[in-house]
CSV table of C-alpha atoms and ligand atoms in Angstrom, one decimal:
chain,number,residue,atom,x,y,z
A,1,MET,CA,91.8,123.0,96.8
A,2,ASN,CA,93.6,120.1,98.5
A,3,ILE,CA,95.2,119.3,94.9
A,4,LYS,CA,98.6,119.0,93.2
A,5,ILE,CA,98.9,118.6,89.9
A,6,VAL,CA,102.0,117.6,88.1
A,7,ASP,CA,102.1,118.9,84.7
A,8,HIS,CA,105.7,118.2,84.0
A,9,PRO,CA,106.3,118.2,80.0
A,10,LEU,CA,107.3,114.5,79.9
A,11,ILE,CA,103.4,114.1,81.5
A,12,LYS,CA,101.6,116.6,79.3
A,13,HIS,CA,103.8,115.2,76.2
A,14,LYS,CA,102.5,111.2,77.3
A,15,LEU,CA,98.9,112.5,78.4
A,16,THR,CA,98.5,114.0,75.3
A,17,ILE,CA,99.2,110.7,73.0
A,18,MET,CA,96.6,108.7,75.4
A,19,ARG,CA,94.0,111.1,74.9
A,20,ARG,CA,93.9,110.6,71.1
A,21,VAL,CA,90.9,108.4,70.0
A,22,ASP,CA,93.1,106.5,68.2
A,23,THR,CA,95.5,105.3,70.5
A,24,GLY,CA,95.4,101.6,71.0
A,25,PRO,CA,95.2,99.6,74.2
A,26,LYS,CA,98.9,98.7,73.9
A,27,GLU,CA,100.4,102.1,74.1
A,28,PHE,CA,97.6,103.5,76.3
A,29,ARG,CA,99.1,101.0,79.0
A,30,GLU,CA,102.5,101.4,78.4
A,31,LEU,CA,102.0,105.5,78.9
A,32,LEU,CA,99.6,105.0,81.9
A,33,LYS,CA,102.4,103.0,83.4
A,34,GLU,CA,104.8,105.8,82.5
A,35,ILE,CA,102.9,108.7,83.6
A,36,THR,CA,101.9,106.8,87.1
A,37,LEU,CA,105.8,106.5,87.4
A,38,LEU,CA,106.4,110.1,86.9
A,39,ILE,CA,103.5,111.4,89.3
A,40,GLY,CA,104.3,109.1,91.9
A,41,TYR,CA,107.9,110.5,92.3
A,42,GLU,CA,106.1,113.5,93.6
A,43,ALA,CA,103.4,111.8,95.5
A,44,THR,CA,106.1,109.3,97.3
A,45,ARG,CA,107.6,112.7,99.1
A,46,HIS,CA,105.6,111.9,101.6
A,47,ILE,CA,107.1,108.8,102.7
A,48,LYS,CA,108.8,109.3,106.1
A,49,LEU,CA,112.1,108.7,106.1
A,50,PHE,CA,114.2,107.3,109.1
A,51,GLU,CA,117.8,108.7,109.9
A,52,THR,CA,120.8,105.6,110.1
A,53,GLU,CA,124.5,105.4,110.0
A,54,ILE,CA,126.3,104.2,107.5
A,55,GLU,CA,130.2,103.9,106.3
A,56,THR,CA,131.1,104.7,103.2
A,57,PRO,CA,134.6,104.0,102.0
A,58,LEU,CA,135.8,107.4,103.4
A,59,GLU,CA,134.2,107.7,106.5
A,60,LYS,CA,130.7,107.9,108.5
A,61,THR,CA,128.0,109.5,107.2
A,62,LYS,CA,124.2,110.2,108.0
A,63,GLY,CA,121.8,107.6,105.4
A,64,TYR,CA,117.9,107.5,105.1
A,65,PHE,CA,116.0,104.8,104.7
A,66,PHE,CA,112.2,104.2,104.8
A,67,ASN,CA,110.0,101.2,105.8
A,68,ASP,CA,108.7,99.2,102.9
A,69,LYS,CA,106.0,97.4,105.1
A,70,ASP,CA,104.7,100.8,105.8
A,71,VAL,CA,103.5,101.7,102.4
A,72,VAL,CA,100.5,100.3,100.6
A,73,ILE,CA,99.0,100.9,97.2
A,74,VAL,CA,95.5,100.6,96.6
A,75,PRO,CA,94.0,100.4,93.1
A,76,ILE,CA,90.6,100.8,92.3
A,77,LEU,CA,89.5,98.0,90.0
A,78,ARG,CA,89.6,97.9,86.9
A,79,ALA,CA,91.1,100.9,85.5
A,80,GLY,CA,93.3,101.5,88.9
A,81,LEU,CA,95.0,98.2,87.8
A,82,GLY,CA,96.8,100.2,84.9
A,83,MET,CA,98.6,102.0,87.7
A,84,SER,CA,99.9,99.6,89.8
A,85,ASP,CA,103.1,98.4,88.0
A,86,GLY,CA,104.1,102.2,87.4
A,87,ILE,CA,104.1,103.2,91.2
A,88,LEU,CA,105.3,99.0,91.7
A,89,GLN,CA,108.5,100.1,90.0
A,90,LEU,CA,109.4,103.0,92.6
A,91,LEU,CA,108.2,100.8,95.9
A,92,PRO,CA,108.4,97.1,94.3
A,93,ASN,CA,108.5,95.7,98.2
A,94,ALA,CA,104.9,97.9,98.8
A,95,SER,CA,101.8,96.2,99.9
A,96,VAL,CA,98.7,95.8,97.7
A,97,GLY,CA,95.5,96.3,98.4
A,98,HIS,CA,92.3,95.9,96.0
A,99,ILE,CA,88.9,97.7,96.1
A,100,GLY,CA,86.5,96.7,93.2
A,101,ILE,CA,84.1,99.1,92.7
A,102,TYR,CA,82.1,100.3,89.5
A,103,ARG,CA,80.1,103.3,88.5
A,104,ASP,CA,76.4,102.6,88.1
A,105,PRO,CA,75.9,104.1,84.5
A,106,GLU,CA,72.2,105.3,85.2
A,107,SER,CA,72.3,106.5,89.0
A,108,LEU,CA,76.2,107.3,88.7
A,109,GLN,CA,76.5,105.6,92.2
A,110,PRO,CA,79.8,103.5,93.1
A,111,VAL,CA,78.8,100.0,93.3
A,112,GLU,CA,81.4,98.0,95.4
A,113,TYR,CA,82.3,94.2,94.5
A,114,TYR,CA,85.6,93.3,96.1
A,115,ALA,CA,87.8,94.2,98.9
A,116,LYS,CA,91.0,93.1,99.8
A,117,LEU,CA,93.2,94.7,102.1
A,118,PRO,CA,96.4,94.4,103.8
A,119,LYS,CA,96.6,95.4,107.8
A,120,LEU,CA,96.7,98.9,108.2
A,121,ASN,CA,97.8,100.9,111.1
A,122,ASP,CA,98.3,104.0,112.1
A,123,SER,CA,102.0,104.3,110.3
A,124,SER,CA,100.2,103.1,107.0
A,125,LEU,CA,100.6,105.6,103.8
A,126,ILE,CA,98.4,104.4,101.4
A,127,PHE,CA,98.4,105.4,97.7
A,128,VAL,CA,95.0,105.0,96.1
A,129,LEU,CA,95.1,104.7,92.3
A,130,ASP,CA,92.4,105.0,89.8
A,131,PRO,CA,93.2,107.1,86.1
A,132,MET,CA,89.9,108.9,86.3
A,133,LEU,CA,88.2,111.4,89.1
A,134,ALA,CA,84.7,112.2,87.3
A,135,THR,CA,82.0,112.8,90.0
A,136,GLY,CA,84.4,111.7,92.9
A,137,VAL,CA,81.8,109.1,94.1
A,138,SER,CA,84.0,106.5,93.5
A,139,SER,CA,87.4,107.1,94.9
A,140,ALA,CA,85.3,108.8,97.9
A,141,LYS,CA,83.8,105.2,98.2
A,142,ALA,CA,87.5,103.7,98.3
A,143,ILE,CA,88.7,106.2,100.7
A,144,GLU,CA,85.7,105.4,103.1
A,145,ILE,CA,86.5,101.7,102.7
A,146,LEU,CA,90.2,102.3,103.9
A,147,LYS,CA,89.0,104.8,106.8
A,148,GLU,CA,86.3,101.8,107.9
A,149,ASN,CA,89.7,99.3,108.0
A,150,ASN,CA,91.9,102.0,110.0
A,151,GLY,CA,93.5,103.6,107.1
A,152,LYS,CA,94.7,107.1,108.5
A,153,ASN,CA,97.2,108.6,105.5
A,154,ILE,CA,95.5,108.4,102.3
A,155,ILE,CA,96.9,109.8,99.0
A,156,LEU,CA,94.8,109.4,95.4
A,157,VAL,CA,96.9,109.6,92.8
A,158,THR,CA,94.9,109.9,89.2
A,159,LEU,CA,95.6,111.0,85.8
A,160,ILE,CA,92.5,113.2,84.8
A,161,SER,CA,90.6,114.6,87.5
A,162,SER,CA,87.5,117.3,86.6
A,163,PRO,CA,86.8,120.3,89.2
A,164,GLU,CA,83.5,118.6,90.4
A,165,GLY,CA,85.5,115.3,91.4
A,166,VAL,CA,88.3,117.9,92.9
A,167,GLU,CA,85.6,119.4,95.1
A,168,PHE,CA,83.9,116.3,96.3
A,169,ILE,CA,86.9,114.6,97.8
A,170,ASN,CA,88.0,117.8,99.3
A,171,LYS,CA,84.9,118.0,101.0
A,172,GLN,CA,84.3,114.2,102.1
A,173,HIS,CA,87.5,113.6,102.8
A,174,PRO,CA,89.6,117.1,103.3
A,175,GLU,CA,92.8,115.7,104.4
A,176,VAL,CA,93.6,113.5,101.4
A,177,ILE,CA,96.0,115.3,98.9
A,178,ILE,CA,95.0,114.4,95.5
A,179,TYR,CA,98.1,114.0,92.7
A,180,THR,CA,97.1,114.1,89.3
A,181,ALA,CA,98.3,115.1,85.8
A,182,SER,CA,95.5,117.3,84.9
A,183,LEU,CA,92.8,119.5,86.0
A,184,ASP,CA,90.0,119.0,83.1
A,185,ARG,CA,87.3,121.7,82.2
A,186,LYS,CA,83.9,119.7,83.6
A,187,LEU,CA,81.9,116.8,83.5
A,188,ASN,CA,79.4,116.2,80.5
A,189,LYS,CA,75.8,114.9,81.4
A,190,LYS,CA,76.8,111.2,81.2
A,191,GLY,CA,79.3,112.1,84.1
A,192,TYR,CA,82.3,111.8,81.9
A,193,ILE,CA,85.4,114.1,82.2
A,194,LEU,CA,85.6,116.8,79.2
A,195,PRO,CA,88.1,116.9,77.3
A,196,GLY,CA,89.4,113.6,79.3
A,197,LEU,CA,90.0,110.6,77.2
A,198,GLY,CA,87.2,108.4,77.4
A,199,ASP,CA,86.5,105.5,79.5
A,200,ALA,CA,89.9,104.6,81.0
A,201,GLY,CA,88.9,100.7,82.0
A,202,ASP,CA,87.5,100.1,78.1
A,203,ARG,CA,90.7,101.7,76.8
A,204,LEU,CA,93.1,99.8,78.8
A,205,PHE,CA,91.2,96.7,78.5
A,206,ARG,CA,89.4,97.0,74.8
A,207,THR,CA,85.9,96.3,76.2
A,208,LYS,CA,84.2,98.5,73.9
B,1,PRP,O1,84.6,109.6,89.9
B,1,PRP,P1,83.5,108.7,89.1
B,1,PRP,O2,82.3,109.6,88.8
B,1,PRP,O3,83.3,108.0,90.4
B,1,PRP,O4,84.0,108.3,88.0
B,1,PRP,C1,85.5,107.5,88.0
B,1,PRP,C2,85.4,106.0,87.9
B,1,PRP,O5,85.2,105.7,86.9
B,1,PRP,C3,85.8,104.6,86.3
B,1,PRP,O6,85.5,103.4,86.8
B,1,PRP,P2,84.4,102.6,86.2
B,1,PRP,O7,83.1,102.6,86.7
B,1,PRP,O8,84.1,102.6,84.4
B,1,PRP,O9,84.8,101.1,86.1
B,1,PRP,P3,85.7,100.0,85.3
B,1,PRP,O10,86.7,100.6,85.9
B,1,PRP,O11,85.6,98.6,86.0
B,1,PRP,O12,85.7,100.2,84.1
B,1,PRP,C4,86.7,105.1,86.8
B,1,PRP,O13,87.9,104.1,86.4
B,1,PRP,C5,86.8,105.6,88.0
B,1,PRP,O14,86.7,104.4,89.1
B,2,URA,O1,85.3,110.4,82.0
B,2,URA,C1,85.3,109.3,82.7
B,2,URA,C2,84.4,109.3,83.6
B,2,URA,C3,84.4,108.2,84.3
B,2,URA,N1,85.4,107.0,84.1
B,2,URA,C4,86.1,107.3,83.1
B,2,URA,O2,86.5,106.1,82.9
B,2,URA,N2,86.2,108.1,82.6
B,3,MG,MG1,85.4,101.9,83.1
């Protein structure tokens, strides 16, 4: 399976608080941002570095830099918005695209309602953000949209993944690496992750 589980003690501790049914939106939002920053630290290993020569006060030496314009962040609306700030703290000059998709609660099929992307090229490294990878149809659809728009190097960053969702993404988009804080047990009949944390969008925005 093409998945990297970033299960640092800080992440496990913070995720446990997020899962609790009595954690409110303020804390939930803050923790999602903090965990995204921590997962992002690992996921951004894939950024391509260039060498440069610099001078310290003592001598010349080799230094490294990356091109901000090659890094693209794409939150899947709505819940993915809760992860943007965490990654942007690491990559403040990255481009940000938005893809709006919701999963129809009856059919469990993805419904696309918005897309606004920066120009993508072969050098673009794209981080797709969505806290929940359940059946995988929403993330797979977002990746498909990015590929239709010339996106080639794509990393999916999630908070919680299900085995079913990971399998689906691995099958549909085998080259995409998934970074996640937790691989949970399974999906229930309504396509919700168990144990999970419920509906991430509703918990972020208090819509239920
Ligand atoms: O892997 P899947 O089975 O596709 O399910 C996961 C999707 O469901 C949630 O979004 P939702 O449809 O609730 O939309 P929202 O973010 O607007 O709440 C979540 O944020 C993912 O996008
Ligand atoms: O567990 C789940 C599944 C889909 N969407 C969510 O927000 N949570
Ligand atoms: Mg939702």
